[in-house]
């Protein structure tokens, strides 16, 4: 059986290809996973945009090529053990975790316990532990068989959302519980933004403002987590900031022009600016001629905050907090999240190109299979 994978040019992620190669024989300690299904969202575009800066290309190295630096954008999904050279990891175990857009993957399983194992491959050793861990579905406290689609589409984004809310709480929102706070989130139709808004809106006194395109404005307004929706071409309609208020900005778009506009609007009244994503992947180089007003945007990397809370709360404490928040969120997604399947290498590659072009309905969760 051949291994079939979607690869992209690391220099220009809009250039993609379907690459096939022969299976290799397993070595001791290795496991072959059949990739059953994975979600494809704007979050995966962010992985490609920040592939070099954040090291996302290092998880699944592309096929060597003298002319083109091919890379493999990570996705989140389910896989099954179909061949094993690990005595305690039998064929048939299902896992959830970080995968390539492929029909199979070989991992070197280590640190095996009743709930999970870690890929100990040398090229992944320097990477964040949260991305190297594979969780057994039959031992995962957040796994529900009837919510596998939501799990693939929303769970990794929700973990990011949880940490965005946590970072804002830690650095801004909890400094004065009696203050009025406004949080502006760009790319408001993205799953990361929706999850963040859901959590932030539960905080007393916090007003969540969604920044989005005109074409997605009605969808964002239909959600129950944004108190106000403003389109990019009407940023002057953003609520005014005052010295008595706390105003924060969560940049999911990664569009320098949008960031500049928000900072210009609030100026010194902007208490905090958090750079989270890059859904506007083709707009990052558009830098206005003037310097940025207000605070310097702080880079956000979810695994860093996860590691911090894991140390402070313990693994069980972190899992409990996140699981409770996830269950509240996932139970309420049915009214707005539609699931659409895509199968086969050519279909998945075409969907990836549609996602890059911004032609994907934000209310649809795309579940892909390379088979």
PDB file of C-alpha atoms in Angstrom, residues 7 25 48 72 75 88 101 178 185 207 224 239 296 312 320 348:
ATOM      1  CA  UNK A   7       2.110  18.676   0.670  1.00  0.00           C
ATOM      2  CA  UNK A  25       8.914  -1.511   7.235  1.00  0.00           C
ATOM      3  CA  UNK A  48       1.181  26.926   7.459  1.00  0.00           C
ATOM      4  CA  UNK A  72       3.111  18.956   5.503  1.00  0.00           C
ATOM      5  CA  UNK A  75      -4.314  18.621  11.123  1.00  0.00           C
ATOM      6  CA  UNK A  88       1.487  -2.739  24.922  1.00  0.00           C
ATOM      7  CA  UNK A 101      -3.045  15.240   5.664  1.00  0.00           C
ATOM      8  CA  UNK A 178     -15.387  45.699  38.908  1.00  0.00           C
ATOM      9  CA  UNK A 185     -11.803  39.707  18.261  1.00  0.00           C
ATOM     10  CA  UNK A 207     -18.565  42.782  26.266  1.00  0.00           C
ATOM     11  CA  UNK A 224     -25.074  34.076  20.947  1.00  0.00           C
ATOM     12  CA  UNK A 239     -17.128  51.057  20.737  1.00  0.00           C
ATOM     13  CA  UNK A 296       2.905  46.091  21.519  1.00  0.00           C
ATOM     14  CA  UNK A 312       0.052  25.146  38.450  1.00  0.00           C
ATOM     15  CA  UNK A 320     -11.296  19.014  34.563  1.00  0.00           C
ATOM     16  CA  UNK A 348      -9.017  17.212   0.049  1.00  0.00           C
TER      17      UNK A 348
END
